[in-house]
Coordinates of C-alpha atoms in Angstrom, one line a residue:
M154 CA 12.2 -1.9 -5.1
P155 CA 13.7 0.6 -7.6
T156 CA 10.4 0.8 -9.5
L157 CA 8.5 1.5 -6.2
L158 CA 10.9 4.2 -5.2
K159 CA 10.5 5.9 -8.6
L160 CA 6.7 6.0 -8.1
L161 CA 6.9 7.9 -4.8
P162 CA 6.1 11.6 -4.9
E163 CA 9.0 14.0 -4.9
G164 CA 10.0 15.6 -1.6
L165 CA 9.8 12.4 0.5
T166 CA 12.7 11.3 2.7
V167 CA 13.1 7.5 2.2
G168 CA 14.5 5.6 5.1
E169 CA 15.0 1.9 5.8
K170 CA 14.1 -0.4 2.9
V171 CA 13.1 -4.1 2.8
D172 CA 13.1 -6.0 -0.5
S173 CA 12.4 -9.8 -0.3
E174 CA 10.6 -12.1 -2.7
G175 CA 7.5 -10.1 -3.6
E176 CA 7.4 -8.0 -0.5
F177 CA 8.8 -4.5 -0.4
A178 CA 8.7 -1.9 2.4
S179 CA 10.2 1.5 3.2
V180 CA 9.7 4.2 5.8
V181 CA 9.0 7.6 4.1
D182 CA 8.6 11.0 5.7
D183 CA 7.2 14.2 4.1
G184 CA 8.2 16.4 7.0
Q185 CA 4.9 15.9 8.8
G186 CA 5.5 12.4 10.1
K187 CA 6.7 9.0 9.1
T188 CA 4.7 6.3 7.3
L189 CA 5.6 2.7 6.5
V190 CA 4.8 2.0 2.9
Q191 CA 4.5 -1.7 2.0
I192 CA 3.9 -3.4 -1.3
N193 CA 3.1 -7.1 -1.6
V194 CA 3.1 -8.6 -5.1
Q195 CA 1.5 -12.0 -5.8
P196 CA 1.3 -13.7 -9.2
D197 CA -1.9 -15.3 -10.5
M198 CA -4.3 -15.0 -7.6
R199 CA -7.5 -15.3 -9.7
S200 CA -8.6 -18.3 -7.6
V201 CA -9.3 -15.9 -4.6
A202 CA -10.6 -12.9 -6.5
D203 CA -14.3 -13.5 -5.7
G204 CA -13.6 -13.5 -1.9
L205 CA -11.4 -10.4 -2.0
Y206 CA -13.0 -8.1 -4.5
G207 CA -16.8 -8.4 -4.0
D208 CA -17.2 -4.6 -3.6
A209 CA -14.3 -3.6 -5.7
T210 CA -14.2 -1.0 -8.4
T211 CA -13.4 -2.2 -11.9
L212 CA -11.0 0.2 -13.7
P213 CA -11.2 0.7 -17.4
D214 CA -8.3 -1.7 -18.1
G215 CA -10.1 -4.5 -16.1
T216 CA -8.0 -4.1 -12.9
L217 CA -10.0 -4.6 -9.7
L218 CA -9.4 -2.0 -7.0
A219 CA -10.5 -2.5 -3.3
T220 CA -9.7 0.0 -0.6
S221 CA -10.2 -0.1 3.1
Q222 CA -9.3 1.7 6.4
Q223 CA -9.0 0.0 9.8
P224 CA -7.3 0.3 13.1
G225 CA -3.6 -0.5 12.8
E226 CA -2.1 -3.7 14.3
K227 CA 1.0 -2.0 15.7
G228 CA 2.1 1.4 16.9
G229 CA -0.4 2.2 19.7
A230 CA -3.7 3.9 20.0
G231 CA -4.9 5.9 17.0
V232 CA -2.8 4.1 14.4
V233 CA -4.7 3.6 11.2
S234 CA -4.0 1.1 8.4
W235 CA -5.2 2.1 4.9
T236 CA -5.1 -0.6 2.3
A237 CA -5.2 -0.5 -1.5
D238 CA -5.6 -4.0 -3.0
T239 CA -5.5 -4.5 -6.8
M240 CA -5.8 -7.4 -9.1
R241 CA -5.0 -7.2 -12.9
P242 CA -7.0 -9.3 -15.4
D243 CA -4.0 -11.8 -15.5
G244 CA -4.4 -12.4 -11.7
L245 CA -1.4 -10.3 -10.7
R246 CA -2.3 -9.0 -7.2
V247 CA -0.6 -5.9 -5.7
V248 CA -1.5 -4.9 -2.1
S249 CA -0.3 -1.8 -0.4
P250 CA -1.2 -1.2 3.3
P251 CA 0.5 2.0 4.5
S252 CA 0.2 2.4 8.3
T253 CA 0.2 5.9 9.9
P254 CA 1.3 7.0 13.4
A255 CA -1.1 8.5 16.0
P256 CA -3.6 11.0 14.6
S257 CA -2.1 13.8 16.6
R258 CA 0.9 13.7 14.2
R259 CA -0.6 12.3 11.0
P260 CA -4.3 11.4 10.5
R261 CA -3.8 10.2 6.9
P262 CA -1.0 8.4 5.0
V263 CA 1.8 10.5 3.4
R264 CA 0.5 12.4 0.4
S265 CA -3.0 10.9 0.6
G266 CA -4.7 14.0 -0.4

């Protein structure tokens, strides 16, 4: 969790934190609404790469990057889940699905652009 927190942009308020066996989560707020930031780390997932990264971008270092946006599972109408899913050449998979509250307060994840 400490590494994840160091990577967050300055100016965010970090709330409740969860850190358990490859899964990390924290609620962050940039003053415009809260977002749940989650990171899931999975070692050597090369056996499922073809099924997960068919339309992925390959970065210069060989990392596969797939992104998606879909309706959120929790939080009510208008919640959007944005997912970034990466796999390094050694099979290390890191998935980050930050969910946002209703579009009236925050149409995009914290600091998404």
